Amino acid sequence: MNGPPAKKAKTNAFAAALSLLDDPADDPLAVSTDDEVTQGAEDDSILPQLSPDIDIEEERKEKHVIQDGETPKKHKVTFDLSPEQQQDKPGPSLPKPKKKAPERKEERDEPVIEIKPLSEEEELQRLKTFPEQLERYETMRRASFPKSAIRRLIQQATGNTCTQSVVIAVAGMAKVFVGELIEEALDIKDSETSVDAPLLPRHLRLAHMKMEEEDRLYPARPRKNPF
Amino acid sequence: MEEDKLPIADASLFEMEEEIGEESKEDPMEKFRREIRTMLYAFGDVKNPHEATLDLIYSIVVEYITNVAKIGQSLEPRNKLTLQAIHYMTQHDIRKFDRIRELLTMNEEIKKARKDFDTHI
């Protein structure tokens, strides 16, 4: 976390304003009683003043990217990209808008957010409370492109056979690519229509164009010169 | 003999061959499309996605894989898509790089486990 003391003066007024949003029943110093929430001991020396708003913005953005519906409950936010999350980055983004509001409020109530790497059991526990998400997660883990199809495509493109490792690598790459594309498209869709609406080709095309502009599309293309 | 095996009464041997031939030509791509449909749900779409969306993703992914193969092939001598080429291409894309590394590591472990299993039993 960037130094809260340095920015405290600036955010005191902001904190005061935000504290108006606090639930009067909540004690800002109280440790949350959710079992899944307390992931470590609360530091009592931490003031109830809120951490800098800039950090909150960053955190919210990071959360937005990383947790994507996998961690729908209100809880202390963790931002380390644990190996588990790195695997599952293209997570379902469907419940995101609903869950973000309570999460944000919870963030403002907490003094300082501790960063702790997530463990797989905690993730699964959280998922268990949302069976639909669990289903999606299971589907995502199982989905993989058929190696025969990939090998056929590579042969058509290169005219040469390739090793099995290459096929495995390309299959994994394609799945990550599809995940990124669908995620972008879903973000675009969410900003335009409702969350439950099905994905349209238009969203996909917009996402494709966006990725092309950001140079995320093909790996070996020479990077855009920033100057 | 074929009549006993085939559920259709009067399918000739020629027809059976044709069917099998069609299957092997169509099936990898059919499986491919089915997997894409699965992935649409897995990554956050509704349970029954639009067909048009599916088709579009199919063509995008086919184009992507083809382009990756072509670019990778151009990096190496003698027109082969190698693992090293893929390594070079995905250096900067952390997600893909990590995922590929993880997949290949897992593959090695599974092979080793299978070998141990076979030799011990």
Short mmCIF file of C-alpha atoms in Angstrom, two decimals:
data_model
loop_
_atom_site.label_atom_id
_atom_site.label_comp_id
_atom_site.label_asym_id
_atom_site.label_seq_id
_atom_site.Cartn_x
_atom_site.Cartn_y
_atom_site.Cartn_z
CA MET A 1 0.00 0.00 0.00
CA ASN A 2 1.28 3.48 -0.69
CA GLY A 3 1.94 5.45 2.44
CA PRO A 4 -1.33 6.30 4.07
CA PRO A 5 0.29 8.76 6.47
CA ALA A 6 1.61 10.84 3.62
CA LYS A 7 -1.75 11.22 2.05
CA LYS A 8 -3.76 11.30 5.19
CA ALA A 9 -4.03 15.05 5.37
CA LYS A 10 -5.47 15.21 1.91
CA THR A 11 -7.95 12.46 2.51
CA ASN A 12 -9.17 13.49 5.91
CA ALA A 13 -11.82 15.70 4.40
CA PHE A 14 -12.67 13.01 1.93
CA ALA A 15 -12.81 10.47 4.68
CA ALA A 16 -15.13 12.67 6.64
CA ALA A 17 -17.40 12.97 3.66
CA LEU A 18 -17.33 9.26 3.03
CA SER A 19 -18.03 8.48 6.62
CA LEU A 20 -21.44 9.98 6.08
CA LEU A 21 -22.14 6.92 3.99
CA ASP A 22 -21.29 4.63 6.85
CA ASP A 23 -23.99 2.51 8.26
CA PRO A 24 -24.62 4.02 11.71
CA ALA A 25 -24.91 0.54 13.17
CA ASP A 26 -21.45 -0.36 12.03
CA ASP A 27 -18.53 0.27 14.24
CA PRO A 28 -15.70 1.33 12.00
CA LEU A 29 -13.18 -0.38 14.23
CA ALA A 30 -15.04 -3.62 14.44
CA VAL A 31 -13.58 -6.66 12.85
CA SER A 32 -16.00 -8.14 10.39
CA THR A 33 -17.61 -11.27 11.66
CA ASP A 34 -17.78 -13.17 8.41
CA ASP A 35 -15.79 -16.32 8.67
CA GLU A 36 -14.44 -15.97 5.22
CA VAL A 37 -13.56 -12.37 5.69
CA THR A 38 -11.00 -12.38 8.44
CA GLN A 39 -7.94 -13.64 6.84
CA GLY A 40 -5.52 -12.35 9.38
CA ALA A 41 -5.29 -10.47 12.62
CA GLU A 42 -6.51 -6.89 12.57
CA ASP A 43 -3.93 -4.37 13.44
CA ASP A 44 -5.40 -2.32 16.26
CA SER A 45 -2.99 0.49 15.79
CA ILE A 46 -4.48 1.28 12.42
CA LEU A 47 -6.58 4.38 12.58
CA PRO A 48 -10.19 4.26 11.48
CA GLN A 49 -9.37 6.86 8.88
CA LEU A 50 -9.76 5.55 5.43
CA SER A 51 -6.86 4.73 3.24
CA PRO A 52 -6.21 7.21 0.44
CA ASP A 53 -8.91 7.50 -2.13
CA ILE A 54 -6.40 7.02 -4.87
CA ASP A 55 -5.60 3.65 -3.49
CA ILE A 56 -9.24 2.84 -3.29
CA GLU A 57 -9.63 3.68 -6.94
CA GLU A 58 -6.72 1.47 -7.85
CA GLU A 59 -7.96 -1.28 -5.65
CA ARG A 60 -11.36 -1.14 -7.13
CA LYS A 61 -9.92 -1.29 -10.59
CA GLU A 62 -7.68 -4.17 -9.70
CA LYS A 63 -10.49 -5.96 -8.07
CA HIS A 64 -12.56 -5.34 -11.10
CA VAL A 65 -9.99 -7.03 -13.23
CA ILE A 66 -8.89 -9.84 -11.06
CA GLN A 67 -11.83 -11.04 -9.19
CA ASP A 68 -14.40 -10.79 -11.89
CA GLY A 69 -17.20 -12.53 -10.13
CA GLU A 70 -15.10 -15.24 -8.59
CA THR A 71 -15.21 -13.58 -5.22
CA PRO A 72 -18.65 -12.23 -4.98
CA LYS A 73 -18.94 -11.88 -1.23
CA LYS A 74 -17.99 -8.81 0.70
CA HIS A 75 -14.65 -9.48 2.19
CA LYS A 76 -11.25 -8.06 2.73
CA VAL A 77 -9.75 -7.56 -0.62
CA THR A 78 -6.61 -9.31 -1.65
CA PHE A 79 -4.75 -8.38 -4.75
CA ASP A 80 -1.88 -10.69 -5.11
CA LEU A 81 -2.15 -12.66 -8.25
CA SER A 82 -1.84 -15.99 -6.60
CA PRO A 83 -1.04 -18.89 -8.89
CA GLU A 84 -4.59 -20.03 -8.59
CA GLN A 85 -5.94 -16.75 -9.81
CA GLN A 86 -3.45 -16.55 -12.55
CA GLN A 87 -4.84 -19.74 -13.86
CA ASP A 88 -8.36 -18.62 -13.68
CA LYS A 89 -8.04 -15.06 -14.74
CA PRO A 90 -10.67 -15.23 -17.44
CA GLY A 91 -13.30 -15.64 -14.82
CA PRO A 92 -17.00 -15.17 -15.29
CA SER A 93 -17.92 -11.58 -15.21
CA LEU A 94 -21.64 -11.99 -14.92
CA PRO A 95 -22.37 -11.10 -11.29
CA LYS A 96 -19.81 -8.33 -11.25
CA PRO A 97 -22.07 -5.26 -11.32
CA LYS A 98 -24.35 -6.59 -8.60
CA LYS A 99 -21.60 -7.46 -6.24
CA LYS A 100 -19.45 -4.42 -6.65
CA ALA A 101 -21.69 -2.04 -4.73
CA PRO A 102 -21.59 -3.80 -1.38
CA GLU A 103 -17.92 -4.50 -1.83
CA ARG A 104 -17.14 -0.86 -2.32
CA LYS A 105 -18.99 0.15 0.78
CA GLU A 106 -17.21 -2.49 2.77
CA GLU A 107 -13.91 -1.15 1.53
CA ARG A 108 -14.65 2.29 2.81
CA ASP A 109 -15.56 0.97 6.18
CA GLU A 110 -12.30 -0.84 6.64
CA PRO A 111 -9.25 0.99 7.85
CA VAL A 112 -6.53 -0.71 5.89
CA ILE A 113 -6.79 -3.60 3.54
CA GLU A 114 -4.27 -6.30 4.05
CA ILE A 115 -2.79 -7.98 1.09
CA LYS A 116 -2.72 -11.71 1.40
CA PRO A 117 -2.36 -14.34 -1.25
CA LEU A 118 -5.53 -16.27 -1.78
CA SER A 119 -5.54 -19.94 -1.26
CA GLU A 120 -7.42 -22.34 -3.38
CA GLU A 121 -9.63 -23.62 -0.59
CA GLU A 122 -10.82 -20.14 0.20
CA GLU A 123 -11.68 -19.55 -3.43
CA LEU A 124 -13.61 -22.79 -3.60
CA GLN A 125 -15.38 -21.99 -0.37
CA ARG A 126 -16.46 -18.66 -1.71
CA LEU A 127 -17.59 -20.24 -4.91
CA LYS A 128 -19.66 -22.79 -3.05
CA THR A 129 -21.98 -20.09 -1.91
CA PHE A 130 -22.84 -19.40 -5.54
CA PRO A 131 -23.60 -22.67 -7.30
CA GLU A 132 -24.01 -21.04 -10.64
CA GLN A 133 -20.52 -19.62 -10.43
CA LEU A 134 -19.22 -22.99 -9.36
CA GLU A 135 -20.77 -24.51 -12.43
CA ARG A 136 -19.16 -21.94 -14.64
CA TYR A 137 -15.84 -22.45 -12.97
CA GLU A 138 -16.04 -26.17 -13.46
CA THR A 139 -16.96 -25.70 -17.10
CA MET A 140 -14.06 -23.36 -17.56
CA ARG A 141 -11.58 -25.77 -16.08
CA ARG A 142 -12.80 -28.58 -18.27
CA ALA A 143 -13.06 -26.71 -21.54
CA SER A 144 -10.16 -27.27 -23.85
CA PHE A 145 -9.72 -27.28 -27.57
CA PRO A 146 -9.48 -30.71 -29.19
CA LYS A 147 -5.88 -31.50 -30.04
CA SER A 148 -6.85 -33.08 -33.34
CA ALA A 149 -8.48 -29.89 -34.54
CA ILE A 150 -5.54 -27.77 -33.47
CA ARG A 151 -3.06 -30.08 -35.14
CA ARG A 152 -5.12 -29.97 -38.30
CA LEU A 153 -5.21 -26.18 -38.28
CA ILE A 154 -1.47 -25.91 -37.73
CA GLN A 155 -0.81 -28.35 -40.53
CA GLN A 156 -3.02 -26.38 -42.85
CA ALA A 157 -1.21 -23.19 -41.96
CA THR A 158 2.38 -24.37 -42.02
CA GLY A 159 2.34 -27.43 -44.24
CA ASN A 160 4.44 -29.22 -41.69
CA THR A 161 3.70 -31.47 -38.79
CA CYS A 162 4.50 -30.33 -35.30
CA THR A 163 5.28 -31.90 -31.96
CA GLN A 164 2.70 -32.71 -29.37
CA SER A 165 4.07 -30.06 -27.02
CA VAL A 166 3.45 -27.41 -29.62
CA VAL A 167 -0.13 -28.58 -30.01
CA ILE A 168 -0.64 -28.42 -26.26
CA ALA A 169 0.91 -24.96 -26.14
CA VAL A 170 -1.19 -23.60 -28.97
CA ALA A 171 -4.36 -25.07 -27.49
CA GLY A 172 -3.67 -23.34 -24.19
CA MET A 173 -2.81 -20.11 -25.93
CA ALA A 174 -6.02 -20.21 -27.92
CA LYS A 175 -8.07 -20.77 -24.80
CA VAL A 176 -6.48 -17.80 -23.04
CA PHE A 177 -7.05 -15.72 -26.14
CA VAL A 178 -10.71 -16.71 -26.29
CA GLY A 179 -11.01 -15.88 -22.61
CA GLU A 180 -9.55 -12.43 -23.07
CA LEU A 181 -11.73 -11.75 -26.06
CA ILE A 182 -14.93 -12.87 -24.39
CA GLU A 183 -14.10 -10.89 -21.27
CA GLU A 184 -13.61 -7.70 -23.26
CA ALA A 185 -16.80 -8.35 -25.17
CA LEU A 186 -18.72 -8.93 -21.96
CA ASP A 187 -17.37 -5.69 -20.52
CA ILE A 188 -18.52 -3.84 -23.59
CA LYS A 189 -21.89 -5.56 -23.42
CA ASP A 190 -22.33 -4.74 -19.75
CA SER A 191 -21.67 -1.09 -20.38
CA GLU A 192 -24.34 -0.99 -23.05
CA THR A 193 -27.10 -3.40 -22.14
CA SER A 194 -28.15 -5.47 -19.17
CA VAL A 195 -26.02 -8.05 -17.46
CA ASP A 196 -28.25 -10.95 -18.39
CA ALA A 197 -28.39 -10.18 -22.07
CA PRO A 198 -26.73 -12.67 -24.38
CA LEU A 199 -23.54 -11.75 -26.13
CA LEU A 200 -23.92 -10.36 -29.62
CA PRO A 201 -21.47 -10.46 -32.53
CA ARG A 202 -21.29 -6.70 -32.34
CA HIS A 203 -19.73 -6.81 -28.89
CA LEU A 204 -17.24 -9.34 -30.15
CA ARG A 205 -16.23 -7.19 -33.07
CA LEU A 206 -15.77 -4.17 -30.86
CA ALA A 207 -13.70 -6.23 -28.46
CA HIS A 208 -11.60 -7.56 -31.32
CA MET A 209 -10.91 -4.04 -32.55
CA LYS A 210 -10.08 -2.87 -29.08
CA MET A 211 -7.59 -5.65 -28.57
CA GLU A 212 -6.02 -4.93 -31.90
CA GLU A 213 -5.52 -1.30 -30.98
CA GLU A 214 -3.99 -2.25 -27.69
CA ASP A 215 -1.63 -4.60 -29.45
CA ARG A 216 -2.79 -7.61 -27.52
CA LEU A 217 -3.85 -9.53 -30.54
CA TYR A 218 -0.94 -11.20 -32.23
CA PRO A 219 2.09 -11.96 -30.17
CA ALA A 220 4.99 -11.16 -32.44
CA ARG A 221 3.78 -7.99 -34.06
CA PRO A 222 6.24 -5.15 -33.61
CA ARG A 223 5.08 -2.95 -30.81
CA LYS A 224 3.61 0.41 -31.48
CA ASN A 225 6.19 3.03 -30.95
CA PRO A 226 5.03 5.10 -28.02
CA PHE A 227 6.78 8.20 -29.36
CA MET B 1 -22.43 -58.75 -42.02
CA GLU B 2 -22.72 -54.99 -42.32
CA GLU B 3 -26.47 -55.26 -42.08
CA ASP B 4 -26.13 -56.83 -38.70
CA LYS B 5 -23.94 -54.02 -37.41
CA LEU B 6 -25.68 -51.05 -38.96
CA PRO B 7 -28.92 -49.86 -37.45
CA ILE B 8 -30.08 -48.64 -40.86
CA ALA B 9 -31.46 -51.53 -42.81
CA ASP B 10 -30.09 -51.09 -46.30
CA ALA B 11 -26.86 -49.17 -45.92
CA SER B 12 -24.27 -50.47 -48.27
CA LEU B 13 -20.60 -50.82 -47.53
CA PHE B 14 -19.89 -47.83 -49.73
CA GLU B 15 -22.25 -45.67 -47.76
CA MET B 16 -20.70 -46.76 -44.53
CA GLU B 17 -17.30 -45.76 -45.78
CA GLU B 18 -18.61 -42.41 -46.83
CA GLU B 19 -20.14 -41.84 -43.46
CA ILE B 20 -16.93 -42.67 -41.69
CA GLY B 21 -15.00 -40.49 -44.11
CA GLU B 22 -17.33 -37.59 -43.46
CA GLU B 23 -17.07 -38.09 -39.77
CA SER B 24 -13.32 -37.88 -39.72
CA LYS B 25 -13.36 -34.76 -41.87
CA GLU B 26 -16.11 -32.97 -39.99
CA ASP B 27 -15.62 -34.18 -36.49
CA PRO B 28 -12.53 -32.31 -35.27
CA MET B 29 -14.13 -29.06 -36.39
CA GLU B 30 -17.47 -30.02 -34.91
CA LYS B 31 -15.77 -30.76 -31.62
CA PHE B 32 -14.02 -27.43 -31.94
CA ARG B 33 -17.30 -25.58 -32.28
CA ARG B 34 -18.79 -27.44 -29.37
CA GLU B 35 -15.86 -26.51 -27.20
CA ILE B 36 -16.23 -22.87 -28.17
CA ARG B 37 -19.85 -23.01 -27.11
CA THR B 38 -18.75 -24.46 -23.81
CA MET B 39 -16.21 -21.71 -23.40
CA LEU B 40 -18.75 -19.01 -24.05
CA TYR B 41 -20.71 -20.20 -21.08
CA ALA B 42 -17.57 -20.75 -19.01
CA PHE B 43 -16.30 -17.21 -19.50
CA GLY B 44 -19.55 -15.53 -18.65
CA ASP B 45 -22.15 -15.67 -21.37
CA VAL B 46 -25.69 -17.00 -20.98
CA LYS B 47 -26.33 -20.71 -21.13
CA ASN B 48 -27.50 -20.69 -24.74
CA PRO B 49 -25.42 -18.27 -26.74
CA HIS B 50 -26.37 -16.91 -30.13
CA GLU B 51 -25.34 -18.93 -33.13
CA ALA B 52 -23.96 -15.84 -34.82
CA THR B 53 -21.71 -15.18 -31.85
CA LEU B 54 -20.48 -18.73 -31.99
CA ASP B 55 -19.71 -18.49 -35.68
CA LEU B 56 -17.86 -15.26 -35.22
CA ILE B 57 -15.69 -16.62 -32.44
CA TYR B 58 -15.02 -19.71 -34.50
CA SER B 59 -13.71 -17.70 -37.42
CA ILE B 60 -11.72 -15.37 -35.17
CA VAL B 61 -10.05 -18.24 -33.38
CA VAL B 62 -9.29 -20.14 -36.57
CA GLU B 63 -7.75 -17.00 -38.00
CA TYR B 64 -5.79 -16.48 -34.81
CA ILE B 65 -4.34 -19.96 -34.70
CA THR B 66 -3.48 -19.81 -38.39
CA ASN B 67 -1.71 -16.50 -37.96
CA VAL B 68 0.17 -17.66 -34.91
CA ALA B 69 1.32 -20.74 -36.78
CA LYS B 70 2.42 -18.70 -39.78
CA ILE B 71 4.28 -16.10 -37.74
CA GLY B 72 5.93 -18.74 -35.61
CA GLN B 73 6.93 -20.67 -38.66
CA SER B 74 8.57 -17.63 -40.19
CA LEU B 75 10.77 -17.20 -37.12
CA GLU B 76 12.48 -20.54 -37.37
CA PRO B 77 14.56 -22.07 -40.11
CA ARG B 78 12.96 -24.77 -42.20
CA ASN B 79 9.34 -23.90 -41.77
CA LYS B 80 8.50 -25.65 -38.56
CA LEU B 81 6.47 -24.28 -35.71
CA THR B 82 8.59 -24.98 -32.66
CA LEU B 83 8.16 -24.47 -28.98
CA GLN B 84 10.95 -21.94 -29.03
CA ALA B 85 9.08 -19.83 -31.53
CA ILE B 86 6.05 -19.87 -29.29
CA HIS B 87 8.23 -18.92 -26.36
CA TYR B 88 9.57 -15.96 -28.26
CA MET B 89 6.16 -14.86 -29.38
CA THR B 90 4.50 -14.96 -25.99
CA GLN B 91 7.37 -13.44 -24.02
CA HIS B 92 5.50 -10.26 -23.31
CA ASP B 93 2.05 -11.64 -22.83
CA ILE B 94 2.28 -12.84 -19.27
CA ARG B 95 -0.99 -14.69 -19.14
CA LYS B 96 -0.31 -16.82 -22.16
CA PHE B 97 3.27 -17.44 -21.26
CA ASP B 98 2.46 -18.60 -17.76
CA ARG B 99 -0.42 -20.71 -18.92
CA ILE B 100 1.70 -22.47 -21.53
CA ARG B 101 4.46 -23.10 -19.06
CA GLU B 102 2.01 -24.49 -16.56
CA LEU B 103 0.37 -26.73 -19.15
CA LEU B 104 3.66 -28.18 -20.32
CA THR B 105 4.85 -28.76 -16.77
CA MET B 106 1.63 -30.56 -15.95
CA ASN B 107 2.01 -32.63 -19.07
CA GLU B 108 5.47 -33.72 -18.00
CA GLU B 109 4.22 -34.63 -14.56
CA ILE B 110 1.35 -36.64 -15.95
CA LYS B 111 3.66 -38.53 -18.27
CA LYS B 112 6.00 -39.29 -15.43
CA ALA B 113 3.16 -40.40 -13.20
CA ARG B 114 1.83 -42.67 -15.91
CA LYS B 115 5.24 -44.19 -16.44
CA ASP B 116 5.73 -44.81 -12.74
CA PHE B 117 2.28 -46.27 -12.54
CA ASP B 118 2.98 -48.65 -15.39
CA THR B 119 6.35 -49.78 -14.18
CA HIS B 120 5.19 -50.39 -10.64
CA ILE B 121 2.16 -52.35 -11.57
#
